[in-house]
């Protein structure tokens, strides 16, 4: 352990090392910055010590870092504070990073998953944290996870999702029901393709929002129709394929911006961005695919870029519908499919709405809240 | 009107002009791409015509654009479709842009606002779309708007906000109550500084989330304490001041990244980003300030950058608390203050929690939903 130039460098016996800036240590000390109950800093940055105030650092008997401060304006002896070594080791191991404790995404194709979504028996999931954690692991790792044999009741989906976090409500409500609305049989009629028996191409929901819903859940309550199979494609695989085989299209899809518009009597949502939207720092995640042609409104780009932008859209659609990448699976009552709505493209085959019923209940949940539950359950299951 | 190189250029009598790429027109035509009921395109990009398919364009008697297509694989005569001129003019006027129909942000100081938040009488707002629209205008323009004389009841805030859009629920619930929780008088005790009588420095809520809540609302139900005045500062003014007077600090605040962490028994939220986070394209909005030191966890940067990062934090705090920029106003029962939680810094003066009661009910709403309601009310009030 050394103090040099305002930095304390802590070294562990196993070779781990961390350079700690003095003012960060001040924020991390009970007695200066840290509230001992909430483990949060209470120091407004304006009240931080002078950068030269840290005059000595030692390791105490129990591994705590013992720091001596000469605070400006305070008479009398130096102030001595301690930092818990667990927090320093947490940072040294990179466990303070947002993605730490989350599984890394694994790209998939139909073949790599054996032709079926990763599946778990969900009959007892409400009482079983290990099954819930395993399902959340699938949802983060593959962007996709299916529960089978859940109770096919209205109440099940909201009860399960609220165990994870607060449902993300939209103008479609907290919960929505996907079924064919047949005006000619007394229904209210369809105001969206979702509420017909028509095929839905591979898409993501709500690209008209700044941050589209992170996860979507569809719970099958009834299904007696022929057709209507669910289609799922890993957007990370699609993006990789485009980057590798069609780099010019990939470039157009990641840089050229479009406006998105959903205009109805009571709503008018708008956003703008590229079709493939990576986080600005080039990480693969968070990825947001804005792939829903019904609400793509106008190319926000120079006219000379529009021909290649449209050619790239066509290529994107081809790759997104490539059978090698696409899972196709029918919905059974009691199936509950969750997927990352910003990463995974989803769609369905056409079906004949008059000859049976097909009822899915759905809702959304943001990434933040699912990741938080994953971290908490990981802690609990470990301890 | 000309057709050249796949583009139709439409010119209006008043000088407006729009270059329309043929495939965008295909998506905008009933009979090819457009569903006449939802006014949305039903054409998967894979099914778009060949770029050379558009062979003629004319203006019809009623101003409609009449297009003639020679579709590959279709025998027989050309396909003729029409595009409504209103949609073309909408785009030519830039009204398809996400920010169109929204007021531009106006930066403010305490003096420019006359020392008080922009205020409206809210007694009748539930039955008055014009007052609601005027309040939403304040919330977008200044990032801040106060209603006075609203009913100081529990039910009022959720009823009003649900008229705008779905409340954004967090792990604190749909609604939260800000009051001092006094363990020594039978309360449950404080688990956050918010639930004490302590001063709260200028901050934004929930920087641990990828997209922190867009708007926050605080409705005063009771207030008999001395102190506890609300403090508000325009983050756009703070950013401008930093850019102008302290460019090195501004640079550090917009580029150097920090981790943010909120770890509790049932939650573990994490995110990372700079303190001043502009949209990637350099627009002033959407701006996200991540300014809440209790959950700022670690500097995710090279150690050599940390001294200037901390110096910049101190500068940010000084400017955020500059009295010239800060509004200070007491809460009266029936006051309802809304503000852009990503733009506006908010805080409060200390108060003595034993000597009276101070009860605020709060909730969040995302930018998307407030902007949507603004656009819809603008249409209604105009018509």
PDB file of C-alpha atoms in Angstrom, chain B residues 235-379:
ATOM      1  CA  UNK B 235     -29.561  22.614 -15.980  1.00  0.00           C
ATOM      2  CA  UNK B 236     -29.363  24.128 -19.471  1.00  0.00           C
ATOM      3  CA  UNK B 237     -28.248  27.411 -17.884  1.00  0.00           C
ATOM      4  CA  UNK B 238     -25.720  25.540 -15.727  1.00  0.00           C
ATOM      5  CA  UNK B 239     -24.338  23.725 -18.765  1.00  0.00           C
ATOM      6  CA  UNK B 240     -24.083  26.986 -20.726  1.00  0.00           C
ATOM      7  CA  UNK B 241     -22.291  28.716 -17.857  1.00  0.00           C
ATOM      8  CA  UNK B 242     -19.836  25.836 -17.546  1.00  0.00           C
ATOM      9  CA  UNK B 243     -19.209  25.746 -21.296  1.00  0.00           C
ATOM     10  CA  UNK B 244     -18.642  29.490 -21.423  1.00  0.00           C
ATOM     11  CA  UNK B 245     -16.634  30.141 -18.267  1.00  0.00           C
ATOM     12  CA  UNK B 246     -15.077  26.764 -17.434  1.00  0.00           C
ATOM     13  CA  UNK B 247     -14.592  24.910 -20.734  1.00  0.00           C
ATOM     14  CA  UNK B 248     -12.100  22.391 -19.278  1.00  0.00           C
ATOM     15  CA  UNK B 249     -14.570  21.448 -16.524  1.00  0.00           C
ATOM     16  CA  UNK B 250     -17.385  21.277 -19.076  1.00  0.00           C
ATOM     17  CA  UNK B 251     -15.299  18.933 -21.189  1.00  0.00           C
ATOM     18  CA  UNK B 252     -14.570  16.687 -18.204  1.00  0.00           C
ATOM     19  CA  UNK B 253     -18.245  16.620 -17.175  1.00  0.00           C
ATOM     20  CA  UNK B 254     -19.479  15.682 -20.661  1.00  0.00           C
ATOM     21  CA  UNK B 255     -16.859  13.023 -21.477  1.00  0.00           C
ATOM     22  CA  UNK B 256     -15.577  11.291 -18.322  1.00  0.00           C
ATOM     23  CA  UNK B 257     -17.808   8.439 -17.158  1.00  0.00           C
ATOM     24  CA  UNK B 258     -18.861   7.414 -13.664  1.00  0.00           C
ATOM     25  CA  UNK B 259     -20.646   4.367 -12.334  1.00  0.00           C
ATOM     26  CA  UNK B 260     -23.900   4.905 -10.449  1.00  0.00           C
ATOM     27  CA  UNK B 261     -25.104   2.351  -7.938  1.00  0.00           C
ATOM     28  CA  UNK B 262     -28.109   1.941  -5.674  1.00  0.00           C
ATOM     29  CA  UNK B 263     -27.816  -1.227  -3.655  1.00  0.00           C
ATOM     30  CA  UNK B 264     -30.473  -2.177  -1.127  1.00  0.00           C
ATOM     31  CA  UNK B 265     -31.964  -5.392   0.200  1.00  0.00           C
ATOM     32  CA  UNK B 266     -34.453  -5.690  -2.655  1.00  0.00           C
ATOM     33  CA  UNK B 267     -32.860  -3.564  -5.387  1.00  0.00           C
ATOM     34  CA  UNK B 268     -29.569  -3.208  -7.146  1.00  0.00           C
ATOM     35  CA  UNK B 269     -29.668  -0.594  -9.875  1.00  0.00           C
ATOM     36  CA  UNK B 270     -26.564   0.349 -11.846  1.00  0.00           C
ATOM     37  CA  UNK B 271     -25.735   2.542 -14.782  1.00  0.00           C
ATOM     38  CA  UNK B 272     -22.715   4.397 -16.124  1.00  0.00           C
ATOM     39  CA  UNK B 273     -22.332   7.668 -17.984  1.00  0.00           C
ATOM     40  CA  UNK B 274     -21.023  11.219 -17.800  1.00  0.00           C
ATOM     41  CA  UNK B 275     -22.500  13.817 -15.411  1.00  0.00           C
ATOM     42  CA  UNK B 276     -23.708  15.934 -18.355  1.00  0.00           C
ATOM     43  CA  UNK B 277     -25.034  13.567 -21.004  1.00  0.00           C
ATOM     44  CA  UNK B 278     -26.095  15.127 -24.301  1.00  0.00           C
ATOM     45  CA  UNK B 279     -27.755  13.181 -27.066  1.00  0.00           C
ATOM     46  CA  UNK B 280     -25.040  11.793 -29.290  1.00  0.00           C
ATOM     47  CA  UNK B 281     -25.760  14.172 -32.149  1.00  0.00           C
ATOM     48  CA  UNK B 282     -24.873  17.251 -30.121  1.00  0.00           C
ATOM     49  CA  UNK B 283     -28.396  18.664 -29.843  1.00  0.00           C
ATOM     50  CA  UNK B 284     -29.087  20.467 -26.566  1.00  0.00           C
ATOM     51  CA  UNK B 285     -31.953  18.014 -25.923  1.00  0.00           C
ATOM     52  CA  UNK B 286     -32.527  15.449 -24.696  1.00  0.00           C
ATOM     53  CA  UNK B 287     -30.117  16.409 -21.957  1.00  0.00           C
ATOM     54  CA  UNK B 288     -29.642  14.054 -19.035  1.00  0.00           C
ATOM     55  CA  UNK B 289     -27.891  15.387 -15.959  1.00  0.00           C
ATOM     56  CA  UNK B 290     -26.698  12.586 -13.669  1.00  0.00           C
ATOM     57  CA  UNK B 291     -26.188  14.696 -10.610  1.00  0.00           C
ATOM     58  CA  UNK B 292     -26.859  12.816  -7.387  1.00  0.00           C
ATOM     59  CA  UNK B 293     -23.700  12.224  -5.400  1.00  0.00           C
ATOM     60  CA  UNK B 294     -25.183   9.630  -3.005  1.00  0.00           C
ATOM     61  CA  UNK B 295     -25.422   7.097  -5.830  1.00  0.00           C
ATOM     62  CA  UNK B 296     -22.320   8.136  -7.769  1.00  0.00           C
ATOM     63  CA  UNK B 297     -20.106   5.129  -7.076  1.00  0.00           C
ATOM     64  CA  UNK B 298     -16.768   5.160  -8.877  1.00  0.00           C
ATOM     65  CA  UNK B 299     -14.896   7.127 -11.567  1.00  0.00           C
ATOM     66  CA  UNK B 300     -14.766   4.840 -14.652  1.00  0.00           C
ATOM     67  CA  UNK B 301     -11.726   6.535 -16.115  1.00  0.00           C
ATOM     68  CA  UNK B 302      -7.977   6.453 -16.081  1.00  0.00           C
ATOM     69  CA  UNK B 303      -6.543   7.427 -12.675  1.00  0.00           C
ATOM     70  CA  UNK B 304      -4.751  10.349 -14.307  1.00  0.00           C
ATOM     71  CA  UNK B 305      -8.167  11.807 -15.245  1.00  0.00           C
ATOM     72  CA  UNK B 306      -9.609  11.547 -11.738  1.00  0.00           C
ATOM     73  CA  UNK B 307      -8.157  14.746 -10.233  1.00  0.00           C
ATOM     74  CA  UNK B 308      -9.675  16.902 -12.996  1.00  0.00           C
ATOM     75  CA  UNK B 309     -12.910  14.895 -12.837  1.00  0.00           C
ATOM     76  CA  UNK B 310     -13.287  15.717  -9.136  1.00  0.00           C
ATOM     77  CA  UNK B 311     -12.338  19.359  -9.699  1.00  0.00           C
ATOM     78  CA  UNK B 312     -15.073  19.524 -12.359  1.00  0.00           C
ATOM     79  CA  UNK B 313     -17.642  17.980  -9.992  1.00  0.00           C
ATOM     80  CA  UNK B 314     -16.861  20.668  -7.450  1.00  0.00           C
ATOM     81  CA  UNK B 315     -17.287  23.333 -10.125  1.00  0.00           C
ATOM     82  CA  UNK B 316     -20.589  21.814 -11.255  1.00  0.00           C
ATOM     83  CA  UNK B 317     -21.907  21.944  -7.703  1.00  0.00           C
ATOM     84  CA  UNK B 318     -20.821  25.580  -7.281  1.00  0.00           C
ATOM     85  CA  UNK B 319     -22.585  26.655 -10.467  1.00  0.00           C
ATOM     86  CA  UNK B 320     -25.678  24.543  -9.697  1.00  0.00           C
ATOM     87  CA  UNK B 321     -25.997  26.312  -6.334  1.00  0.00           C
ATOM     88  CA  UNK B 322     -25.262  29.809  -7.671  1.00  0.00           C
ATOM     89  CA  UNK B 323     -28.019  32.024  -6.228  1.00  0.00           C
ATOM     90  CA  UNK B 324     -28.371  33.857  -9.552  1.00  0.00           C
ATOM     91  CA  UNK B 325     -29.603  30.668 -11.187  1.00  0.00           C
ATOM     92  CA  UNK B 326     -31.625  29.228  -8.308  1.00  0.00           C
ATOM     93  CA  UNK B 327     -35.313  29.740  -7.621  1.00  0.00           C
ATOM     94  CA  UNK B 328     -36.331  29.334  -3.997  1.00  0.00           C
ATOM     95  CA  UNK B 329     -40.012  29.046  -3.161  1.00  0.00           C
ATOM     96  CA  UNK B 330     -41.940  27.596  -0.242  1.00  0.00           C
ATOM     97  CA  UNK B 331     -44.528  24.870  -0.796  1.00  0.00           C
ATOM     98  CA  UNK B 332     -48.100  25.840   0.038  1.00  0.00           C
ATOM     99  CA  UNK B 333     -50.723  23.111   0.398  1.00  0.00           C
ATOM    100  CA  UNK B 334     -52.311  22.789  -3.033  1.00  0.00           C
ATOM    101  CA  UNK B 335     -49.109  23.712  -4.890  1.00  0.00           C
ATOM    102  CA  UNK B 336     -48.188  21.168  -7.529  1.00  0.00           C
ATOM    103  CA  UNK B 337     -44.734  21.580  -9.065  1.00  0.00           C
ATOM    104  CA  UNK B 338     -43.721  19.643 -12.184  1.00  0.00           C
ATOM    105  CA  UNK B 339     -40.215  19.638 -13.639  1.00  0.00           C
ATOM    106  CA  UNK B 340     -38.038  17.903 -16.210  1.00  0.00           C
ATOM    107  CA  UNK B 341     -36.060  15.562 -13.959  1.00  0.00           C
ATOM    108  CA  UNK B 342     -33.291  15.164 -16.543  1.00  0.00           C
ATOM    109  CA  UNK B 343     -32.827  18.906 -17.150  1.00  0.00           C
ATOM    110  CA  UNK B 344     -33.748  20.690 -13.921  1.00  0.00           C
ATOM    111  CA  UNK B 345     -31.748  20.361 -10.702  1.00  0.00           C
ATOM    112  CA  UNK B 346     -33.907  20.319  -7.608  1.00  0.00           C
ATOM    113  CA  UNK B 347     -33.250  20.438  -3.887  1.00  0.00           C
ATOM    114  CA  UNK B 348     -34.664  21.779  -0.640  1.00  0.00           C
ATOM    115  CA  UNK B 349     -33.661  23.729   2.404  1.00  0.00           C
ATOM    116  CA  UNK B 350     -33.423  21.974   5.750  1.00  0.00           C
ATOM    117  CA  UNK B 351     -36.406  22.015   8.109  1.00  0.00           C
ATOM    118  CA  UNK B 352     -37.208  20.861  11.637  1.00  0.00           C
ATOM    119  CA  UNK B 353     -39.341  17.751  11.226  1.00  0.00           C
ATOM    120  CA  UNK B 354     -40.697  17.600  14.804  1.00  0.00           C
ATOM    121  CA  UNK B 355     -42.236  21.087  14.763  1.00  0.00           C
ATOM    122  CA  UNK B 356     -45.006  20.571  12.183  1.00  0.00           C
ATOM    123  CA  UNK B 357     -45.657  18.394   9.161  1.00  0.00           C
ATOM    124  CA  UNK B 358     -44.533  18.623   5.528  1.00  0.00           C
ATOM    125  CA  UNK B 359     -46.085  16.072   3.171  1.00  0.00           C
ATOM    126  CA  UNK B 360     -45.448  15.946  -0.578  1.00  0.00           C
ATOM    127  CA  UNK B 361     -46.926  13.322  -2.872  1.00  0.00           C
ATOM    128  CA  UNK B 362     -44.839  12.573  -5.948  1.00  0.00           C
ATOM    129  CA  UNK B 363     -44.726  10.593  -9.172  1.00  0.00           C
ATOM    130  CA  UNK B 364     -42.871  10.367 -12.478  1.00  0.00           C
ATOM    131  CA  UNK B 365     -43.905  10.500 -16.136  1.00  0.00           C
ATOM    132  CA  UNK B 366     -41.691   9.930 -19.185  1.00  0.00           C
ATOM    133  CA  UNK B 367     -40.925  12.590 -21.787  1.00  0.00           C
ATOM    134  CA  UNK B 368     -42.550  10.525 -24.556  1.00  0.00           C
ATOM    135  CA  UNK B 369     -45.955  10.482 -22.914  1.00  0.00           C
ATOM    136  CA  UNK B 370     -46.026  14.147 -21.952  1.00  0.00           C
ATOM    137  CA  UNK B 371     -44.930  15.180 -25.458  1.00  0.00           C
ATOM    138  CA  UNK B 372     -47.636  12.979 -26.984  1.00  0.00           C
ATOM    139  CA  UNK B 373     -50.337  14.627 -24.839  1.00  0.00           C
ATOM    140  CA  UNK B 374     -48.997  18.072 -25.752  1.00  0.00           C
ATOM    141  CA  UNK B 375     -49.267  17.294 -29.487  1.00  0.00           C
ATOM    142  CA  UNK B 376     -52.795  15.895 -29.146  1.00  0.00           C
ATOM    143  CA  UNK B 377     -54.061  18.844 -27.060  1.00  0.00           C
ATOM    144  CA  UNK B 378     -52.464  21.293 -29.502  1.00  0.00           C
ATOM    145  CA  UNK B 379     -54.434  19.664 -32.346  1.00  0.00           C
TER     146      UNK B 379
END
